[in-house]
mmCIF file of C-alpha atoms in Angstrom:
data_model
loop_
_atom_site.group_PDB
_atom_site.id
_atom_site.type_symbol
_atom_site.label_atom_id
_atom_site.label_comp_id
_atom_site.label_asym_id
_atom_site.label_seq_id
_atom_site.Cartn_x
_atom_site.Cartn_y
_atom_site.Cartn_z
ATOM 1 C CA UNK U 1 64.340 -26.871 -96.133
ATOM 2 C CA UNK U 2 68.112 -26.601 -96.475
ATOM 3 C CA UNK U 3 69.664 -23.180 -96.961
ATOM 4 C CA UNK U 4 67.076 -20.742 -95.612
ATOM 5 C CA UNK U 5 68.762 -17.902 -97.481
ATOM 6 C CA UNK U 6 68.681 -19.596 -100.916
ATOM 7 C CA UNK U 7 72.017 -18.107 -101.926
ATOM 8 C CA UNK U 8 72.982 -21.011 -104.225
ATOM 9 C CA UNK U 9 69.700 -20.772 -106.124
ATOM 10 C CA UNK U 10 70.027 -17.005 -106.392
ATOM 11 C CA UNK U 11 73.540 -17.277 -107.762
ATOM 12 C CA UNK U 12 72.499 -19.846 -110.354
ATOM 13 C CA UNK U 13 69.766 -17.570 -111.688
ATOM 14 C CA UNK U 14 72.079 -14.556 -111.641
ATOM 15 C CA UNK U 15 74.655 -16.517 -113.654
ATOM 16 C CA UNK U 16 71.975 -17.717 -116.075
ATOM 17 C CA UNK U 17 70.659 -14.190 -116.650
ATOM 18 C CA UNK U 18 74.152 -12.779 -117.117
ATOM 19 C CA UNK U 19 75.167 -15.415 -119.654
ATOM 20 C CA UNK U 20 71.839 -15.317 -121.506
ATOM 21 C CA UNK U 21 71.945 -11.526 -121.714
ATOM 22 C CA UNK U 22 75.548 -11.522 -122.953
ATOM 23 C CA UNK U 23 75.056 -14.333 -125.482
ATOM 24 C CA UNK U 24 74.638 -13.756 -129.171
ATOM 25 C CA UNK U 25 71.577 -15.191 -130.872
ATOM 26 C CA UNK U 26 73.691 -18.168 -131.941
ATOM 27 C CA UNK U 27 75.028 -18.833 -128.433
ATOM 28 C CA UNK U 28 71.812 -18.707 -126.416
ATOM 29 C CA UNK U 29 71.025 -22.394 -126.908
ATOM 30 C CA UNK U 30 74.348 -23.337 -125.316
ATOM 31 C CA UNK U 31 73.391 -21.230 -122.297
ATOM 32 C CA UNK U 32 70.096 -23.093 -122.100
ATOM 33 C CA UNK U 33 71.947 -26.405 -122.014
ATOM 34 C CA UNK U 34 74.114 -25.237 -119.117
ATOM 35 C CA UNK U 35 71.327 -23.973 -116.892
ATOM 36 C CA UNK U 36 67.989 -25.466 -117.955
ATOM 37 C CA UNK U 37 66.854 -29.020 -117.175
ATOM 38 C CA UNK U 38 65.879 -31.160 -120.193
ATOM 39 C CA UNK U 39 62.413 -31.703 -118.707
ATOM 40 C CA UNK U 40 61.398 -28.063 -118.566
ATOM 41 C CA UNK U 41 58.194 -26.045 -118.528
ATOM 42 C CA UNK U 42 58.246 -22.411 -119.699
ATOM 43 C CA UNK U 43 55.052 -20.404 -119.311
ATOM 44 C CA UNK U 44 54.734 -17.149 -121.242
ATOM 45 C CA UNK U 45 52.005 -14.721 -122.177
ATOM 46 C CA UNK U 46 49.989 -14.898 -125.395
ATOM 47 C CA UNK U 47 50.972 -15.687 -128.127
ATOM 48 C CA UNK U 48 53.612 -18.004 -126.620
ATOM 49 C CA UNK U 49 51.801 -19.946 -123.879
ATOM 50 C CA UNK U 50 53.497 -23.170 -122.720
ATOM 51 C CA UNK U 51 56.789 -24.371 -124.208
ATOM 52 C CA UNK U 52 58.458 -27.545 -122.932
ATOM 53 C CA UNK U 53 61.645 -27.614 -125.026
ATOM 54 C CA UNK U 54 64.401 -25.271 -123.703
ATOM 55 C CA UNK U 55 65.770 -24.784 -127.219
ATOM 56 C CA UNK U 56 62.333 -23.905 -128.558
ATOM 57 C CA UNK U 57 62.123 -21.119 -125.981
ATOM 58 C CA UNK U 58 65.142 -19.554 -127.693
ATOM 59 C CA UNK U 59 63.716 -20.043 -131.192
ATOM 60 C CA UNK U 60 60.289 -18.647 -130.395
ATOM 61 C CA UNK U 61 60.925 -16.042 -127.726
ATOM 62 C CA UNK U 62 64.487 -14.999 -126.933
ATOM 63 C CA UNK U 63 65.992 -14.962 -130.411
ATOM 64 C CA UNK U 64 63.261 -12.866 -132.089
ATOM 65 C CA UNK U 65 63.180 -10.506 -129.109
ATOM 66 C CA UNK U 66 66.948 -9.960 -129.154
ATOM 67 C CA UNK U 67 66.892 -9.335 -132.894
ATOM 68 C CA UNK U 68 64.135 -6.749 -132.417
ATOM 69 C CA UNK U 69 65.551 -5.006 -129.316
ATOM 70 C CA UNK U 70 69.184 -4.532 -130.257
ATOM 71 C CA UNK U 71 71.786 -4.031 -127.526
ATOM 72 C CA UNK U 72 69.196 -5.417 -125.105
ATOM 73 C CA UNK U 73 69.938 -5.085 -121.407
ATOM 74 C CA UNK U 74 68.121 -6.336 -118.327
ATOM 75 C CA UNK U 75 67.230 -3.624 -115.827
ATOM 76 C CA UNK U 76 66.199 -5.394 -112.625
ATOM 77 C CA UNK U 77 64.200 -3.686 -109.884
ATOM 78 C CA UNK U 78 63.299 -6.667 -107.660
ATOM 79 C CA UNK U 79 65.262 -9.875 -107.071
ATOM 80 C CA UNK U 80 64.297 -12.383 -104.392
ATOM 81 C CA UNK U 81 64.004 -16.082 -103.596
ATOM 82 C CA UNK U 82 62.048 -18.304 -101.261
ATOM 83 C CA UNK U 83 60.391 -21.611 -100.562
ATOM 84 C CA UNK U 84 57.017 -21.901 -102.271
ATOM 85 C CA UNK U 85 54.293 -21.566 -99.635
ATOM 86 C CA UNK U 86 51.578 -23.186 -101.766
ATOM 87 C CA UNK U 87 50.770 -26.602 -100.329
ATOM 88 C CA UNK U 88 51.492 -29.449 -102.717
ATOM 89 C CA UNK U 89 53.754 -27.389 -104.997
ATOM 90 C CA UNK U 90 56.803 -26.545 -102.896
ATOM 91 C CA UNK U 91 60.265 -25.973 -104.272
ATOM 92 C CA UNK U 92 62.660 -23.040 -104.227
ATOM 93 C CA UNK U 93 61.818 -20.242 -106.638
ATOM 94 C CA UNK U 94 63.902 -17.233 -107.648
ATOM 95 C CA UNK U 95 62.077 -14.133 -108.889
ATOM 96 C CA UNK U 96 63.236 -11.076 -110.800
ATOM 97 C CA UNK U 97 61.232 -8.139 -112.090
ATOM 98 C CA UNK U 98 62.097 -5.109 -114.169
ATOM 99 C CA UNK U 99 62.417 -4.175 -117.834
ATOM 100 C CA UNK U 100 64.188 -5.587 -120.860
ATOM 101 C CA UNK U 101 65.447 -2.455 -122.583
ATOM 102 C CA UNK U 102 66.875 -2.098 -126.069
ATOM 103 C CA UNK U 103 66.760 -0.123 -129.274
ATOM 104 C CA UNK U 104 63.570 -1.140 -131.052
ATOM 105 C CA UNK U 105 65.173 -1.681 -134.465
ATOM 106 C CA UNK U 106 63.217 -4.605 -135.961
ATOM 107 C CA UNK U 107 59.545 -5.673 -135.796
ATOM 108 C CA UNK U 108 58.470 -8.053 -133.028
ATOM 109 C CA UNK U 109 55.080 -9.780 -133.095
ATOM 110 C CA UNK U 110 54.100 -7.347 -135.816
ATOM 111 C CA UNK U 111 54.804 -4.322 -133.614
ATOM 112 C CA UNK U 112 56.589 -1.741 -135.768
ATOM 113 C CA UNK U 113 60.097 -0.646 -134.704
ATOM 114 C CA UNK U 114 60.745 2.907 -133.588
ATOM 115 C CA UNK U 115 64.548 3.047 -133.685
ATOM 116 C CA UNK U 116 64.325 4.403 -130.144
ATOM 117 C CA UNK U 117 64.651 3.019 -126.637
ATOM 118 C CA UNK U 118 61.855 0.611 -125.754
ATOM 119 C CA UNK U 119 61.265 -1.127 -122.441
ATOM 120 C CA UNK U 120 59.430 -4.432 -122.115
ATOM 121 C CA UNK U 121 58.063 -4.890 -118.591
ATOM 122 C CA UNK U 122 58.744 -8.403 -117.353
ATOM 123 C CA UNK U 123 58.660 -10.597 -114.289
ATOM 124 C CA UNK U 124 59.969 -14.150 -114.132
ATOM 125 C CA UNK U 125 59.701 -16.940 -111.590
ATOM 126 C CA UNK U 126 62.340 -19.696 -111.881
ATOM 127 C CA UNK U 127 62.048 -22.978 -109.991
ATOM 128 C CA UNK U 128 65.520 -24.332 -109.164
ATOM 129 C CA UNK U 129 66.046 -28.030 -108.431
ATOM 130 C CA UNK U 130 69.267 -30.022 -108.410
ATOM 131 C CA UNK U 131 71.327 -27.148 -109.751
ATOM 132 C CA UNK U 132 69.081 -26.587 -112.787
ATOM 133 C CA UNK U 133 66.079 -24.438 -113.664
ATOM 134 C CA UNK U 134 63.119 -26.776 -114.134
ATOM 135 C CA UNK U 135 60.212 -24.337 -114.532
ATOM 136 C CA UNK U 136 59.859 -20.719 -115.574
ATOM 137 C CA UNK U 137 56.944 -18.312 -115.568
ATOM 138 C CA UNK U 138 58.052 -15.456 -117.827
ATOM 139 C CA UNK U 139 55.317 -12.810 -117.919
ATOM 140 C CA UNK U 140 55.723 -9.655 -120.046
ATOM 141 C CA UNK U 141 53.507 -6.711 -120.920
ATOM 142 C CA UNK U 142 53.236 -6.744 -124.711
ATOM 143 C CA UNK U 143 50.500 -4.049 -124.874
ATOM 144 C CA UNK U 144 52.839 -1.776 -122.898
ATOM 145 C CA UNK U 145 55.454 -2.172 -125.652
ATOM 146 C CA UNK U 146 52.782 -1.608 -128.305
ATOM 147 C CA UNK U 147 51.847 1.709 -126.732
ATOM 148 C CA UNK U 148 55.491 2.795 -126.735
ATOM 149 C CA UNK U 149 55.456 2.129 -130.498
ATOM 150 C CA UNK U 150 52.456 4.429 -130.961
ATOM 151 C CA UNK U 151 49.792 1.712 -131.189
ATOM 152 C CA UNK U 152 46.561 1.727 -129.186
ATOM 153 C CA UNK U 153 45.642 -1.892 -128.446
ATOM 154 C CA UNK U 154 42.845 -0.951 -126.032
ATOM 155 C CA UNK U 155 40.437 1.936 -125.454
ATOM 156 C CA UNK U 156 41.696 4.748 -123.157
ATOM 157 C CA UNK U 157 42.801 3.503 -119.740
ATOM 158 C CA UNK U 158 41.132 4.352 -116.452
ATOM 159 C CA UNK U 159 44.574 4.882 -114.885
ATOM 160 C CA UNK U 160 47.924 6.204 -116.138
ATOM 161 C CA UNK U 161 50.263 4.755 -118.770
ATOM 162 C CA UNK U 162 53.865 4.922 -117.561
ATOM 163 C CA UNK U 163 57.197 3.201 -117.981
ATOM 164 C CA UNK U 164 57.119 1.961 -114.444
ATOM 165 C CA UNK U 165 59.828 2.550 -111.860
ATOM 166 C CA UNK U 166 61.015 0.082 -109.280
ATOM 167 C CA UNK U 167 60.428 0.384 -105.530
ATOM 168 C CA UNK U 168 60.409 3.820 -103.963
ATOM 169 C CA UNK U 169 62.857 2.540 -101.344
ATOM 170 C CA UNK U 170 65.332 1.169 -103.932
ATOM 171 C CA UNK U 171 65.967 -1.927 -101.812
ATOM 172 C CA UNK U 172 64.384 -4.601 -103.994
ATOM 173 C CA UNK U 173 67.609 -6.277 -105.174
ATOM 174 C CA UNK U 174 68.042 -8.875 -102.447
ATOM 175 C CA UNK U 175 71.222 -10.547 -103.633
ATOM 176 C CA UNK U 176 72.422 -10.973 -100.044
ATOM 177 C CA UNK U 177 70.905 -12.889 -97.145
ATOM 178 C CA UNK U 178 67.711 -11.435 -95.673
ATOM 179 C CA UNK U 179 66.141 -11.737 -92.230
ATOM 180 C CA UNK U 180 63.620 -14.597 -92.538
ATOM 181 C CA UNK U 181 61.329 -12.887 -90.011
ATOM 182 C CA UNK U 182 60.761 -10.016 -92.432
ATOM 183 C CA UNK U 183 59.804 -12.432 -95.207
ATOM 184 C CA UNK U 184 57.301 -14.130 -92.893
ATOM 185 C CA UNK U 185 55.701 -10.742 -92.155
ATOM 186 C CA UNK U 186 55.439 -9.984 -95.871
ATOM 187 C CA UNK U 187 53.915 -13.363 -96.651
ATOM 188 C CA UNK U 188 51.386 -12.863 -93.841
ATOM 189 C CA UNK U 189 50.408 -9.463 -95.289
ATOM 190 C CA UNK U 190 49.945 -10.967 -98.768
ATOM 191 C CA UNK U 191 47.943 -13.903 -97.410
ATOM 192 C CA UNK U 192 45.692 -11.541 -95.463
ATOM 193 C CA UNK U 193 45.007 -9.439 -98.556
ATOM 194 C CA UNK U 194 44.266 -12.472 -100.756
ATOM 195 C CA UNK U 195 41.879 -13.953 -98.197
ATOM 196 C CA UNK U 196 40.123 -10.626 -97.569
ATOM 197 C CA UNK U 197 39.229 -9.783 -101.181
ATOM 198 C CA UNK U 198 35.442 -9.696 -101.283
ATOM 199 C CA UNK U 199 32.595 -7.259 -101.796
ATOM 200 C CA UNK U 200 30.668 -8.596 -98.792
ATOM 201 C CA UNK U 201 31.904 -9.045 -95.260
ATOM 202 C CA UNK U 202 29.857 -10.793 -92.595
ATOM 203 C CA UNK U 203 26.780 -10.611 -94.796
ATOM 204 C CA UNK U 204 26.874 -6.795 -94.886
ATOM 205 C CA UNK U 205 28.036 -4.798 -97.883
ATOM 206 C CA UNK U 206 30.798 -2.308 -97.107
ATOM 207 C CA UNK U 207 32.535 0.487 -99.017
ATOM 208 C CA UNK U 208 35.389 -0.817 -101.133
ATOM 209 C CA UNK U 209 37.860 1.603 -99.550
ATOM 210 C CA UNK U 210 37.124 0.153 -96.111
ATOM 211 C CA UNK U 211 38.031 -3.319 -97.341
ATOM 212 C CA UNK U 212 41.203 -2.036 -99.005
ATOM 213 C CA UNK U 213 42.350 -0.196 -95.880
ATOM 214 C CA UNK U 214 42.621 -3.475 -93.971
ATOM 215 C CA UNK U 215 45.422 -4.615 -96.314
ATOM 216 C CA UNK U 216 46.932 -1.476 -97.837
ATOM 217 C CA UNK U 217 48.620 1.698 -96.664
ATOM 218 C CA UNK U 218 46.858 4.911 -97.613
ATOM 219 C CA UNK U 219 49.617 5.941 -100.050
ATOM 220 C CA UNK U 220 49.603 2.639 -101.922
ATOM 221 C CA UNK U 221 50.732 2.526 -105.557
ATOM 222 C CA UNK U 222 49.252 -0.028 -107.957
ATOM 223 C CA UNK U 223 51.486 -0.393 -111.014
ATOM 224 C CA UNK U 224 48.979 -2.045 -113.345
ATOM 225 C CA UNK U 225 49.357 -3.459 -116.858
ATOM 226 C CA UNK U 226 48.838 -1.488 -120.053
ATOM 227 C CA UNK U 227 45.137 -1.359 -120.808
ATOM 228 C CA UNK U 228 44.408 -0.480 -117.170
ATOM 229 C CA UNK U 229 47.365 1.619 -116.029
ATOM 230 C CA UNK U 230 48.918 2.761 -112.766
ATOM 231 C CA UNK U 231 47.095 4.432 -109.885
ATOM 232 C CA UNK U 232 48.013 6.020 -106.541
ATOM 233 C CA UNK U 233 46.269 6.111 -103.118
ATOM 234 C CA UNK U 234 43.484 3.847 -101.919
ATOM 235 C CA UNK U 235 40.700 6.144 -103.097
ATOM 236 C CA UNK U 236 42.050 6.529 -106.634
ATOM 237 C CA UNK U 237 42.817 2.789 -106.832
ATOM 238 C CA UNK U 238 39.192 2.075 -105.947
ATOM 239 C CA UNK U 239 38.004 4.567 -108.584
ATOM 240 C CA UNK U 240 40.466 3.768 -111.347
ATOM 241 C CA UNK U 241 40.845 0.002 -111.114
ATOM 242 C CA UNK U 242 39.338 -2.073 -108.334
ATOM 243 C CA UNK U 243 35.844 -0.606 -108.641
ATOM 244 C CA UNK U 244 35.641 -0.886 -112.464
ATOM 245 C CA UNK U 245 37.181 -4.382 -112.285
ATOM 246 C CA UNK U 246 34.511 -5.650 -109.920
ATOM 247 C CA UNK U 247 31.696 -3.847 -111.732
ATOM 248 C CA UNK U 248 32.678 -5.049 -115.212
ATOM 249 C CA UNK U 249 33.526 -8.686 -114.505
ATOM 250 C CA UNK U 250 31.085 -11.187 -113.033
ATOM 251 C CA UNK U 251 31.184 -14.830 -111.925
ATOM 252 C CA UNK U 252 34.690 -14.414 -110.540
ATOM 253 C CA UNK U 253 36.404 -17.695 -109.708
ATOM 254 C CA UNK U 254 39.741 -17.873 -107.911
ATOM 255 C CA UNK U 255 41.724 -20.809 -109.292
ATOM 256 C CA UNK U 256 44.625 -20.558 -106.870
ATOM 257 C CA UNK U 257 48.341 -19.903 -107.270
ATOM 258 C CA UNK U 258 51.182 -22.122 -108.466
ATOM 259 C CA UNK U 259 53.801 -20.236 -106.459
ATOM 260 C CA UNK U 260 53.700 -17.693 -103.644
ATOM 261 C CA UNK U 261 56.917 -16.559 -101.940
ATOM 262 C CA UNK U 262 58.288 -13.680 -99.902
ATOM 263 C CA UNK U 263 61.712 -12.432 -98.866
ATOM 264 C CA UNK U 264 62.475 -9.324 -96.847
ATOM 265 C CA UNK U 265 59.842 -6.651 -97.497
ATOM 266 C CA UNK U 266 58.898 -8.145 -100.874
ATOM 267 C CA UNK U 267 56.799 -11.040 -102.081
ATOM 268 C CA UNK U 268 54.631 -12.221 -104.914
ATOM 269 C CA UNK U 269 52.759 -14.973 -106.665
ATOM 270 C CA UNK U 270 51.628 -16.281 -110.020
ATOM 271 C CA UNK U 271 48.879 -18.540 -111.291
ATOM 272 C CA UNK U 272 48.062 -20.279 -114.567
ATOM 273 C CA UNK U 273 45.364 -19.017 -114.534
ATOM 274 C CA UNK U 274 44.732 -17.177 -111.268
ATOM 275 C CA UNK U 275 41.188 -16.120 -112.104
ATOM 276 C CA UNK U 276 38.301 -16.980 -114.382
ATOM 277 C CA UNK U 277 35.815 -14.169 -115.015
ATOM 278 C CA UNK U 278 33.070 -13.175 -117.436
ATOM 279 C CA UNK U 279 32.954 -9.618 -118.873
ATOM 280 C CA UNK U 280 29.607 -8.003 -118.115
ATOM 281 C CA UNK U 281 30.445 -4.817 -120.011
ATOM 282 C CA UNK U 282 32.499 -1.710 -119.388
ATOM 283 C CA UNK U 283 35.767 -3.173 -118.110
ATOM 284 C CA UNK U 284 38.653 -1.669 -120.127
ATOM 285 C CA UNK U 285 36.021 -0.077 -122.365
ATOM 286 C CA UNK U 286 35.211 -3.478 -123.840
ATOM 287 C CA UNK U 287 31.789 -5.049 -124.426
ATOM 288 C CA UNK U 288 30.020 -7.768 -122.486
ATOM 289 C CA UNK U 289 30.651 -11.169 -124.034
ATOM 290 C CA UNK U 290 28.941 -13.731 -121.835
ATOM 291 C CA UNK U 291 32.078 -15.890 -122.159
ATOM 292 C CA UNK U 292 34.276 -16.833 -119.203
ATOM 293 C CA UNK U 293 37.947 -15.990 -119.663
ATOM 294 C CA UNK U 294 41.170 -16.769 -117.812
ATOM 295 C CA UNK U 295 43.545 -14.231 -116.279
ATOM 296 C CA UNK U 296 47.159 -15.314 -115.857
ATOM 297 C CA UNK U 297 48.623 -12.923 -113.321
ATOM 298 C CA UNK U 298 51.857 -12.127 -111.523
ATOM 299 C CA UNK U 299 51.674 -9.790 -108.525
ATOM 300 C CA UNK U 300 54.802 -8.437 -106.838
ATOM 301 C CA UNK U 301 54.402 -6.536 -103.547
ATOM 302 C CA UNK U 302 56.392 -4.303 -101.237
ATOM 303 C CA UNK U 303 55.354 -4.212 -97.599
ATOM 304 C CA UNK U 304 55.731 -1.152 -95.385
ATOM 305 C CA UNK U 305 54.949 -1.854 -91.731
ATOM 306 C CA UNK U 306 52.155 -4.393 -91.420
ATOM 307 C CA UNK U 307 50.481 -3.534 -94.721
ATOM 308 C CA UNK U 308 51.192 -3.604 -98.446
ATOM 309 C CA UNK U 309 52.217 -0.365 -100.087
ATOM 310 C CA UNK U 310 53.425 -1.035 -103.675
ATOM 311 C CA UNK U 311 52.146 -3.602 -106.162
ATOM 312 C CA UNK U 312 53.400 -4.424 -109.667
ATOM 313 C CA UNK U 313 50.921 -6.438 -111.754
ATOM 314 C CA UNK U 314 51.278 -8.454 -114.940
ATOM 315 C CA UNK U 315 48.048 -9.741 -116.541
ATOM 316 C CA UNK U 316 47.886 -11.621 -119.841
ATOM 317 C CA UNK U 317 45.189 -9.343 -121.250
ATOM 318 C CA UNK U 318 45.902 -10.440 -124.825
ATOM 319 C CA UNK U 319 45.024 -14.019 -123.834
ATOM 320 C CA UNK U 320 41.966 -12.974 -121.818
ATOM 321 C CA UNK U 321 40.438 -10.982 -124.662
ATOM 322 C CA UNK U 322 41.457 -13.601 -127.221
ATOM 323 C CA UNK U 323 39.283 -16.039 -125.256
ATOM 324 C CA UNK U 324 36.422 -13.556 -125.797
ATOM 325 C CA UNK U 325 36.982 -13.716 -129.561
ATOM 326 C CA UNK U 326 38.895 -10.416 -129.691
ATOM 327 C CA UNK U 327 42.410 -10.882 -131.121
ATOM 328 C CA UNK U 328 43.886 -7.581 -129.961
ATOM 329 C CA UNK U 329 47.374 -8.341 -131.266
ATOM 330 C CA UNK U 330 46.180 -9.217 -134.765
ATOM 331 C CA UNK U 331 43.704 -6.377 -135.126
ATOM 332 C CA UNK U 332 46.273 -3.812 -133.937
ATOM 333 C CA UNK U 333 49.303 -5.011 -135.899
ATOM 334 C CA UNK U 334 47.645 -6.824 -138.808
ATOM 335 C CA UNK U 335 49.775 -9.913 -138.116
ATOM 336 C CA UNK U 336 48.385 -13.016 -136.470
ATOM 337 C CA UNK U 337 50.177 -14.664 -133.564
ATOM 338 C CA UNK U 338 50.472 -17.933 -135.490
ATOM 339 C CA UNK U 339 52.036 -16.194 -138.495
ATOM 340 C CA UNK U 340 54.580 -14.337 -136.366
ATOM 341 C CA UNK U 341 55.714 -17.043 -133.918
ATOM 342 C CA UNK U 342 55.125 -20.200 -135.900
ATOM 343 C CA UNK U 343 53.349 -21.437 -132.806
ATOM 344 C CA UNK U 344 51.320 -24.596 -132.702
ATOM 345 C CA UNK U 345 48.257 -24.488 -130.502
ATOM 346 C CA UNK U 346 48.706 -20.793 -129.751
ATOM 347 C CA UNK U 347 45.355 -20.521 -127.980
ATOM 348 C CA UNK U 348 45.616 -23.543 -125.725
#
């Protein structure tokens, strides 16, 4: 496995972020050349999807975002690295999560500027090989930014809309070496939760809260995406997200994860897509469609003791509802994704 603390990979990503954040729009492509492998895969939420040219990532994502959010700064809440535990994928991945904050001075994706502080929730997974970044999953909550600009992309949420804080313990920035035993405990807690998600156990139906209590502490916090919101305690999580999610989505298929890692008391995963589900009506106040849709998800967790206690979630809800024939971005802003990004194959 090599360096079990992954300090070289962490430093490379820290240097990349620092230089990318400091670069002008004209200089970002030079930063890409220094840190990104020529054969590269960047995965981003709708309307960006997959981009395989490092320079095109600048043209389509970073440059327009930096022009829109002037004086943009990266405010990181979680930083960690680890060996991918998913069999057949492997590799060392470095993860950061937080907000990209700036002054919202120009339109982005048709979202009108406010001239005020705006914070784009993000989480990114970077795969590092041979001293270069070869893959990136860059997930970001566009509806959350839309709501900050006064738009309402979805019906009222079941939970709360907040600019979300980092960990309550303020220990998520793991720039230094961590005890591998703690990471193993966190990964075991995540694996247990993933394998225990079900509405039936041993052929007997059980209350949802009883299932949740096997994996979560009573004072859990679920920091969900805009359109669903954030919720606190097992009982309110069951009422305000998990229950409506299960009731409003049928034919749930788990497609697996591309990466799952843990370090210290933190861990997380992403898939592309993680889940395929069919809306049966009611979820997020939206109608039944009869069409299966994909959910691309990042989950980041904090463990306390033997159980999980905080969870930050990124779901590509714009893509999911676009697959149902509902273009939330276009109907809310009046600008289509293709018009704004110049993307080819924006719904692949």
